[in-house]
């Protein structure tokens, strides 16, 4: 079994199933030949739907699919994941496109890498201040995906969508027994001024340190969701699933979404908001 890279043991904002998917993809032997074959097996021309930018009249549709990584790379390129870089690039394109007066953020994601989440949520919020952003959840908006949805002014979800999984996941792998069986002993040396800069041994002190890191990041996550949904942090903690996901009807009852509908519902809602904004700001051009 491969040792997990640092990326996979860093904080994640992802559902349990999403974490299993990322780990399964990583465990494959992604050499150059395998990557080339995976690319060749795709329908041509292939466009990764993650971060894609489409236009419906005066509404831009930005899709966020699969696990969300901070940067593009092997996982995003081969497995169809989305990167924060792709999403922010598509949001910037919508901001600069004179045809566009509003945006639908089309989400179907189990969440992803914690790094980059707040920057992308801020980018969604900044765009909404200029061109209204409505989130649509057709399948899942879990963890990092729900963080992004909550940054939009309104959330529309399909009847069978699942939303939530608010919280932080950090995985630890204690390989000491396997190393001992193999006759290997890992020794970690850190500078005297940095006693907490260590990953072994996996003891109570290390677990407590990582628990504190997870709690600190979760507090940022909860505060941002509370800001977006216009509720208290206490409401998010107590009513928004406690780390689990809700089907759309329960999410609606909890105040996690605003409406149950289709993507066309979200487009219509976004278009109305965009045209109302355009009426107030005539410098925003109408679609040709």
mmCIF file of C-alpha atoms in Angstrom:
data_model
loop_
_atom_site.group_PDB
_atom_site.id
_atom_site.type_symbol
_atom_site.label_atom_id
_atom_site.label_comp_id
_atom_site.label_asym_id
_atom_site.label_seq_id
_atom_site.Cartn_x
_atom_site.Cartn_y
_atom_site.Cartn_z
ATOM 1 C CA UNK A 1 0.000 0.000 0.000
ATOM 2 C CA UNK A 2 1.287 3.448 -0.888
ATOM 3 C CA UNK A 3 2.150 5.914 1.815
ATOM 4 C CA UNK A 4 -0.363 8.789 1.517
ATOM 5 C CA UNK A 5 1.129 12.056 0.277
ATOM 6 C CA UNK A 6 0.987 15.109 2.527
ATOM 7 C CA UNK A 7 -1.975 16.389 0.489
ATOM 8 C CA UNK A 8 -4.144 13.470 1.603
ATOM 9 C CA UNK A 9 -3.307 13.868 5.298
ATOM 10 C CA UNK A 10 -3.947 17.646 5.264
ATOM 11 C CA UNK A 11 -7.376 19.043 6.250
ATOM 12 C CA UNK A 12 -10.234 18.218 3.879
ATOM 13 C CA UNK A 13 -13.764 19.546 3.538
ATOM 14 C CA UNK A 14 -15.302 16.447 2.010
ATOM 15 C CA UNK A 15 -17.887 13.758 2.634
ATOM 16 C CA UNK A 16 -16.788 10.271 3.663
ATOM 17 C CA UNK A 17 -17.686 8.842 0.249
ATOM 18 C CA UNK A 18 -15.815 11.667 -1.465
ATOM 19 C CA UNK A 19 -12.721 10.999 0.640
ATOM 20 C CA UNK A 20 -12.856 7.322 -0.316
ATOM 21 C CA UNK A 21 -13.053 8.301 -3.992
ATOM 22 C CA UNK A 22 -10.011 10.564 -3.768
ATOM 23 C CA UNK A 23 -8.015 7.875 -1.991
ATOM 24 C CA UNK A 24 -9.046 5.221 -4.550
ATOM 25 C CA UNK A 25 -7.929 7.457 -7.410
ATOM 26 C CA UNK A 26 -4.625 8.161 -5.701
ATOM 27 C CA UNK A 27 -3.916 4.466 -5.084
ATOM 28 C CA UNK A 28 -3.954 3.694 -8.803
ATOM 29 C CA UNK A 29 -0.641 3.516 -10.574
ATOM 30 C CA UNK A 30 -0.847 6.801 -12.481
ATOM 31 C CA UNK A 31 2.275 6.570 -14.615
ATOM 32 C CA UNK A 32 2.586 8.516 -17.846
ATOM 33 C CA UNK A 33 1.275 5.648 -19.990
ATOM 34 C CA UNK A 34 -1.794 5.155 -17.782
ATOM 35 C CA UNK A 35 -2.622 8.878 -17.883
ATOM 36 C CA UNK A 36 -2.222 8.973 -21.668
ATOM 37 C CA UNK A 37 -4.494 5.921 -22.038
ATOM 38 C CA UNK A 38 -7.139 7.453 -19.731
ATOM 39 C CA UNK A 39 -7.127 10.602 -21.834
ATOM 40 C CA UNK A 40 -7.353 8.620 -25.065
ATOM 41 C CA UNK A 41 -10.384 6.684 -23.801
ATOM 42 C CA UNK A 42 -12.429 9.875 -23.412
ATOM 43 C CA UNK A 43 -14.856 11.017 -26.080
ATOM 44 C CA UNK A 44 -13.175 13.603 -28.276
ATOM 45 C CA UNK A 45 -13.143 16.506 -28.002
ATOM 46 C CA UNK A 46 -13.154 16.154 -24.201
ATOM 47 C CA UNK A 47 -13.982 19.102 -21.980
ATOM 48 C CA UNK A 48 -13.651 18.675 -18.230
ATOM 49 C CA UNK A 49 -17.065 19.816 -16.928
ATOM 50 C CA UNK A 50 -15.473 21.063 -13.717
ATOM 51 C CA UNK A 51 -15.106 24.827 -13.889
ATOM 52 C CA UNK A 52 -16.699 24.946 -17.342
ATOM 53 C CA UNK A 53 -18.304 28.158 -18.520
ATOM 54 C CA UNK A 54 -21.503 28.137 -20.571
ATOM 55 C CA UNK A 55 -23.887 30.904 -21.553
ATOM 56 C CA UNK A 56 -27.694 30.874 -21.629
ATOM 57 C CA UNK A 57 -28.690 34.288 -22.951
ATOM 58 C CA UNK A 58 -27.557 36.738 -20.292
ATOM 59 C CA UNK A 59 -26.864 34.032 -17.671
ATOM 60 C CA UNK A 60 -23.496 32.308 -17.258
ATOM 61 C CA UNK A 61 -23.485 28.730 -15.940
ATOM 62 C CA UNK A 62 -20.346 27.726 -14.046
ATOM 63 C CA UNK A 63 -20.199 23.991 -13.290
ATOM 64 C CA UNK A 64 -18.433 22.508 -10.282
ATOM 65 C CA UNK A 65 -18.289 18.703 -10.425
ATOM 66 C CA UNK A 66 -16.517 15.980 -8.509
ATOM 67 C CA UNK A 67 -13.907 16.493 -5.800
ATOM 68 C CA UNK A 68 -12.560 20.051 -5.586
ATOM 69 C CA UNK A 69 -8.781 20.469 -5.492
ATOM 70 C CA UNK A 70 -6.944 23.741 -4.929
ATOM 71 C CA UNK A 71 -4.820 23.407 -8.074
ATOM 72 C CA UNK A 72 -5.270 21.542 -11.319
ATOM 73 C CA UNK A 73 -3.186 18.401 -11.558
ATOM 74 C CA UNK A 74 -3.387 14.644 -11.951
ATOM 75 C CA UNK A 75 -6.609 14.217 -9.972
ATOM 76 C CA UNK A 76 -8.372 17.083 -11.732
ATOM 77 C CA UNK A 77 -6.972 16.184 -15.153
ATOM 78 C CA UNK A 78 -7.672 12.454 -15.112
ATOM 79 C CA UNK A 79 -10.556 11.892 -12.691
ATOM 80 C CA UNK A 80 -12.747 14.824 -13.744
ATOM 81 C CA UNK A 81 -12.338 16.723 -10.494
ATOM 82 C CA UNK A 82 -12.572 20.514 -10.403
ATOM 83 C CA UNK A 83 -9.909 22.903 -9.158
ATOM 84 C CA UNK A 84 -10.392 26.190 -7.345
ATOM 85 C CA UNK A 85 -8.292 27.747 -10.097
ATOM 86 C CA UNK A 86 -10.814 26.586 -12.733
ATOM 87 C CA UNK A 87 -13.764 27.886 -10.737
ATOM 88 C CA UNK A 88 -12.235 31.293 -10.074
ATOM 89 C CA UNK A 89 -11.204 31.534 -13.724
ATOM 90 C CA UNK A 90 -14.791 30.878 -14.822
ATOM 91 C CA UNK A 91 -16.114 33.426 -12.308
ATOM 92 C CA UNK A 92 -13.650 36.004 -13.655
ATOM 93 C CA UNK A 93 -14.818 35.222 -17.193
ATOM 94 C CA UNK A 94 -18.432 35.844 -16.133
ATOM 95 C CA UNK A 95 -17.455 39.126 -14.496
ATOM 96 C CA UNK A 96 -15.702 40.287 -17.671
ATOM 97 C CA UNK A 97 -18.297 39.028 -20.170
ATOM 98 C CA UNK A 98 -20.475 41.999 -21.254
ATOM 99 C CA UNK A 99 -23.326 39.657 -22.211
ATOM 100 C CA UNK A 100 -23.682 38.361 -18.669
ATOM 101 C CA UNK A 101 -25.877 39.936 -15.997
ATOM 102 C CA UNK A 102 -26.096 36.953 -13.607
ATOM 103 C CA UNK A 103 -24.534 33.553 -12.877
ATOM 104 C CA UNK A 104 -25.722 30.074 -11.928
ATOM 105 C CA UNK A 105 -23.184 28.065 -9.944
ATOM 106 C CA UNK A 106 -24.075 24.499 -10.944
ATOM 107 C CA UNK A 107 -22.818 22.221 -8.155
ATOM 108 C CA UNK A 108 -22.486 18.452 -7.918
ATOM 109 C CA UNK A 109 -19.569 17.807 -5.578
ATOM 110 C CA UNK A 110 -18.740 15.829 -2.424
ATOM 111 C CA UNK A 111 -16.341 18.613 -1.384
ATOM 112 C CA UNK A 112 -12.578 18.548 -1.474
ATOM 113 C CA UNK A 113 -9.276 19.916 -0.284
ATOM 114 C CA UNK A 114 -9.677 22.523 2.455
ATOM 115 C CA UNK A 115 -6.990 24.743 0.999
ATOM 116 C CA UNK A 116 -8.465 27.341 -1.349
ATOM 117 C CA UNK A 117 -12.029 27.137 -0.035
ATOM 118 C CA UNK A 118 -12.245 30.576 1.541
ATOM 119 C CA UNK A 119 -10.638 32.300 -1.461
ATOM 120 C CA UNK A 120 -13.155 30.766 -3.865
ATOM 121 C CA UNK A 121 -16.089 31.522 -1.551
ATOM 122 C CA UNK A 122 -14.886 35.126 -1.402
ATOM 123 C CA UNK A 123 -14.695 35.209 -5.215
ATOM 124 C CA UNK A 124 -18.310 33.977 -5.455
ATOM 125 C CA UNK A 125 -19.432 36.626 -2.987
ATOM 126 C CA UNK A 126 -17.472 39.361 -4.802
ATOM 127 C CA UNK A 127 -19.034 38.434 -8.145
ATOM 128 C CA UNK A 128 -22.509 38.407 -6.580
ATOM 129 C CA UNK A 129 -21.982 42.024 -5.538
ATOM 130 C CA UNK A 130 -21.728 42.911 -9.244
ATOM 131 C CA UNK A 131 -23.672 40.160 -11.023
ATOM 132 C CA UNK A 132 -26.101 38.070 -8.920
ATOM 133 C CA UNK A 133 -25.015 34.460 -8.294
ATOM 134 C CA UNK A 134 -27.569 31.706 -7.660
ATOM 135 C CA UNK A 135 -26.371 28.224 -6.674
ATOM 136 C CA UNK A 136 -28.046 25.131 -8.112
ATOM 137 C CA UNK A 137 -27.488 21.690 -6.596
ATOM 138 C CA UNK A 138 -28.581 18.922 -8.927
ATOM 139 C CA UNK A 139 -26.834 16.068 -7.145
ATOM 140 C CA UNK A 140 -24.725 16.956 -4.124
ATOM 141 C CA UNK A 141 -23.194 19.980 -2.455
ATOM 142 C CA UNK A 142 -21.283 18.520 0.461
ATOM 143 C CA UNK A 143 -18.722 20.209 2.678
ATOM 144 C CA UNK A 144 -16.549 22.452 0.459
ATOM 145 C CA UNK A 145 -19.288 22.263 -2.183
ATOM 146 C CA UNK A 146 -21.875 23.521 0.300
ATOM 147 C CA UNK A 147 -19.487 26.256 1.453
ATOM 148 C CA UNK A 148 -19.481 27.521 -2.136
ATOM 149 C CA UNK A 149 -23.268 27.230 -2.427
ATOM 150 C CA UNK A 150 -23.733 29.234 0.773
ATOM 151 C CA UNK A 151 -21.677 32.086 -0.701
ATOM 152 C CA UNK A 152 -24.346 32.591 -3.392
ATOM 153 C CA UNK A 153 -27.370 34.809 -2.708
ATOM 154 C CA UNK A 154 -29.810 31.945 -3.153
ATOM 155 C CA UNK A 155 -29.665 28.133 -3.312
ATOM 156 C CA UNK A 156 -31.992 26.063 -5.483
ATOM 157 C CA UNK A 157 -31.814 22.265 -5.101
ATOM 158 C CA UNK A 158 -33.364 19.388 -7.013
ATOM 159 C CA UNK A 159 -35.722 17.141 -5.054
ATOM 160 C CA UNK A 160 -33.162 14.341 -4.807
ATOM 161 C CA UNK A 161 -30.155 16.545 -4.044
ATOM 162 C CA UNK A 162 -28.126 16.122 -0.869
ATOM 163 C CA UNK A 163 -26.538 19.029 0.974
ATOM 164 C CA UNK A 164 -24.459 19.551 4.091
ATOM 165 C CA UNK A 165 -21.485 17.631 5.529
ATOM 166 C CA UNK A 166 -20.281 20.809 7.225
ATOM 167 C CA UNK A 167 -16.997 20.129 8.978
ATOM 168 C CA UNK A 168 -13.339 19.220 8.595
ATOM 169 C CA UNK A 169 -11.729 15.822 8.070
ATOM 170 C CA UNK A 170 -8.071 15.022 8.807
ATOM 171 C CA UNK A 171 -6.777 11.491 8.221
ATOM 172 C CA UNK A 172 -3.856 10.026 10.098
ATOM 173 C CA UNK A 173 -2.004 6.895 9.033
ATOM 174 C CA UNK A 174 -0.039 5.166 11.778
ATOM 175 C CA UNK A 175 2.453 2.924 9.948
ATOM 176 C CA UNK A 176 4.628 2.129 12.959
ATOM 177 C CA UNK A 177 3.462 -1.499 13.224
ATOM 178 C CA UNK A 178 4.049 -2.125 9.509
ATOM 179 C CA UNK A 179 7.462 -0.470 9.696
ATOM 180 C CA UNK A 180 8.388 -2.572 12.713
ATOM 181 C CA UNK A 181 7.337 -5.760 10.938
ATOM 182 C CA UNK A 182 9.452 -4.757 7.936
ATOM 183 C CA UNK A 183 12.415 -4.105 10.194
ATOM 184 C CA UNK A 184 12.248 -0.346 9.597
ATOM 185 C CA UNK A 185 12.252 2.368 12.198
ATOM 186 C CA UNK A 186 11.306 5.902 11.235
ATOM 187 C CA UNK A 187 13.003 8.657 13.171
ATOM 188 C CA UNK A 188 11.842 12.252 12.886
ATOM 189 C CA UNK A 189 14.100 15.084 13.995
ATOM 190 C CA UNK A 190 12.747 18.611 14.355
ATOM 191 C CA UNK A 191 14.481 21.772 15.443
ATOM 192 C CA UNK A 192 14.478 22.581 19.138
ATOM 193 C CA UNK A 193 12.437 25.732 18.611
ATOM 194 C CA UNK A 194 9.725 23.730 16.768
ATOM 195 C CA UNK A 195 8.634 20.889 19.078
ATOM 196 C CA UNK A 196 5.179 20.692 17.452
ATOM 197 C CA UNK A 197 6.567 20.320 13.924
ATOM 198 C CA UNK A 198 6.207 16.558 13.812
ATOM 199 C CA UNK A 199 4.013 13.810 12.398
ATOM 200 C CA UNK A 200 5.339 10.869 14.442
ATOM 201 C CA UNK A 201 4.839 9.219 16.795
ATOM 202 C CA UNK A 202 1.051 9.158 16.465
ATOM 203 C CA UNK A 203 0.276 9.743 20.120
ATOM 204 C CA UNK A 204 -2.382 11.557 22.129
ATOM 205 C CA UNK A 205 -0.530 14.870 21.863
ATOM 206 C CA UNK A 206 -0.380 14.688 18.061
ATOM 207 C CA UNK A 207 -4.043 13.717 17.799
ATOM 208 C CA UNK A 208 -4.992 16.606 20.108
ATOM 209 C CA UNK A 209 -2.987 19.041 17.987
ATOM 210 C CA UNK A 210 -4.708 17.917 14.793
ATOM 211 C CA UNK A 211 -8.098 18.021 16.526
ATOM 212 C CA UNK A 212 -7.428 21.645 17.427
ATOM 213 C CA UNK A 213 -6.490 22.423 13.810
ATOM 214 C CA UNK A 214 -9.680 20.774 12.556
ATOM 215 C CA UNK A 215 -11.803 22.682 15.076
ATOM 216 C CA UNK A 216 -10.184 26.009 14.169
ATOM 217 C CA UNK A 217 -10.824 25.491 10.459
ATOM 218 C CA UNK A 218 -14.361 24.264 11.121
ATOM 219 C CA UNK A 219 -15.064 27.499 13.009
ATOM 220 C CA UNK A 220 -14.077 29.490 9.895
ATOM 221 C CA UNK A 221 -16.266 27.212 7.740
ATOM 222 C CA UNK A 222 -19.288 27.557 10.046
ATOM 223 C CA UNK A 223 -18.911 31.337 10.323
ATOM 224 C CA UNK A 224 -18.820 31.715 6.534
ATOM 225 C CA UNK A 225 -21.889 29.496 6.048
ATOM 226 C CA UNK A 226 -23.705 31.469 8.757
ATOM 227 C CA UNK A 227 -22.805 34.705 6.961
ATOM 228 C CA UNK A 228 -24.077 33.412 3.630
ATOM 229 C CA UNK A 229 -27.282 31.897 4.970
ATOM 230 C CA UNK A 230 -27.918 34.884 7.274
ATOM 231 C CA UNK A 231 -28.231 32.799 10.417
ATOM 232 C CA UNK A 232 -26.149 32.426 13.566
ATOM 233 C CA UNK A 233 -23.159 30.102 13.817
ATOM 234 C CA UNK A 234 -25.080 28.266 16.547
ATOM 235 C CA UNK A 235 -27.904 27.595 14.075
ATOM 236 C CA UNK A 236 -25.457 26.158 11.541
ATOM 237 C CA UNK A 237 -23.914 23.885 14.182
ATOM 238 C CA UNK A 238 -27.217 22.641 15.588
ATOM 239 C CA UNK A 239 -29.548 22.599 12.555
ATOM 240 C CA UNK A 240 -27.443 22.110 9.422
ATOM 241 C CA UNK A 241 -26.795 18.374 9.699
ATOM 242 C CA UNK A 242 -24.021 18.201 12.326
ATOM 243 C CA UNK A 243 -21.668 16.901 9.644
ATOM 244 C CA UNK A 244 -24.250 14.721 7.893
ATOM 245 C CA UNK A 245 -26.038 15.501 4.613
ATOM 246 C CA UNK A 246 -29.750 16.232 4.214
ATOM 247 C CA UNK A 247 -31.963 15.480 1.245
ATOM 248 C CA UNK A 248 -33.373 18.670 -0.303
ATOM 249 C CA UNK A 249 -36.700 18.712 1.560
ATOM 250 C CA UNK A 250 -34.978 18.445 4.949
ATOM 251 C CA UNK A 251 -32.360 20.987 3.891
ATOM 252 C CA UNK A 252 -35.176 23.355 2.957
ATOM 253 C CA UNK A 253 -36.871 22.871 6.340
ATOM 254 C CA UNK A 254 -33.550 23.551 8.093
ATOM 255 C CA UNK A 255 -32.962 26.765 6.119
ATOM 256 C CA UNK A 256 -30.008 25.381 4.170
ATOM 257 C CA UNK A 257 -31.630 26.025 0.778
ATOM 258 C CA UNK A 258 -34.188 28.537 -0.470
ATOM 259 C CA UNK A 259 -36.133 26.582 -3.064
ATOM 260 C CA UNK A 260 -36.575 23.129 -4.558
ATOM 261 C CA UNK A 261 -36.556 23.168 -8.335
ATOM 262 C CA UNK A 262 -34.639 22.450 -11.517
ATOM 263 C CA UNK A 263 -31.648 24.115 -13.078
ATOM 264 C CA UNK A 264 -34.122 26.078 -15.177
ATOM 265 C CA UNK A 265 -35.589 27.395 -11.916
ATOM 266 C CA UNK A 266 -32.123 28.579 -10.927
ATOM 267 C CA UNK A 267 -31.532 30.171 -14.348
ATOM 268 C CA UNK A 268 -34.887 31.984 -14.200
ATOM 269 C CA UNK A 269 -34.163 33.195 -10.658
ATOM 270 C CA UNK A 270 -30.677 34.372 -11.609
ATOM 271 C CA UNK A 271 -31.943 36.077 -14.762
ATOM 272 C CA UNK A 272 -34.594 38.021 -12.842
ATOM 273 C CA UNK A 273 -32.024 39.158 -10.278
ATOM 274 C CA UNK A 274 -29.567 40.106 -12.997
ATOM 275 C CA UNK A 275 -32.090 42.127 -14.960
ATOM 276 C CA UNK A 276 -33.217 43.904 -11.805
ATOM 277 C CA UNK A 277 -29.576 44.773 -11.109
ATOM 278 C CA UNK A 278 -29.133 45.934 -14.702
ATOM 279 C CA UNK A 279 -32.119 48.264 -14.304
ATOM 280 C CA UNK A 280 -30.387 49.860 -11.335
ATOM 281 C CA UNK A 281 -26.996 49.919 -13.112
ATOM 282 C CA UNK A 282 -27.386 50.695 -16.843
ATOM 283 C CA UNK A 283 -23.626 50.249 -17.392
ATOM 284 C CA UNK A 284 -24.250 46.479 -17.323
ATOM 285 C CA UNK A 285 -24.961 45.530 -20.938
ATOM 286 C CA UNK A 286 -27.882 43.370 -21.946
ATOM 287 C CA UNK A 287 -27.359 40.146 -23.892
ATOM 288 C CA UNK A 288 -27.352 40.614 -27.630
#
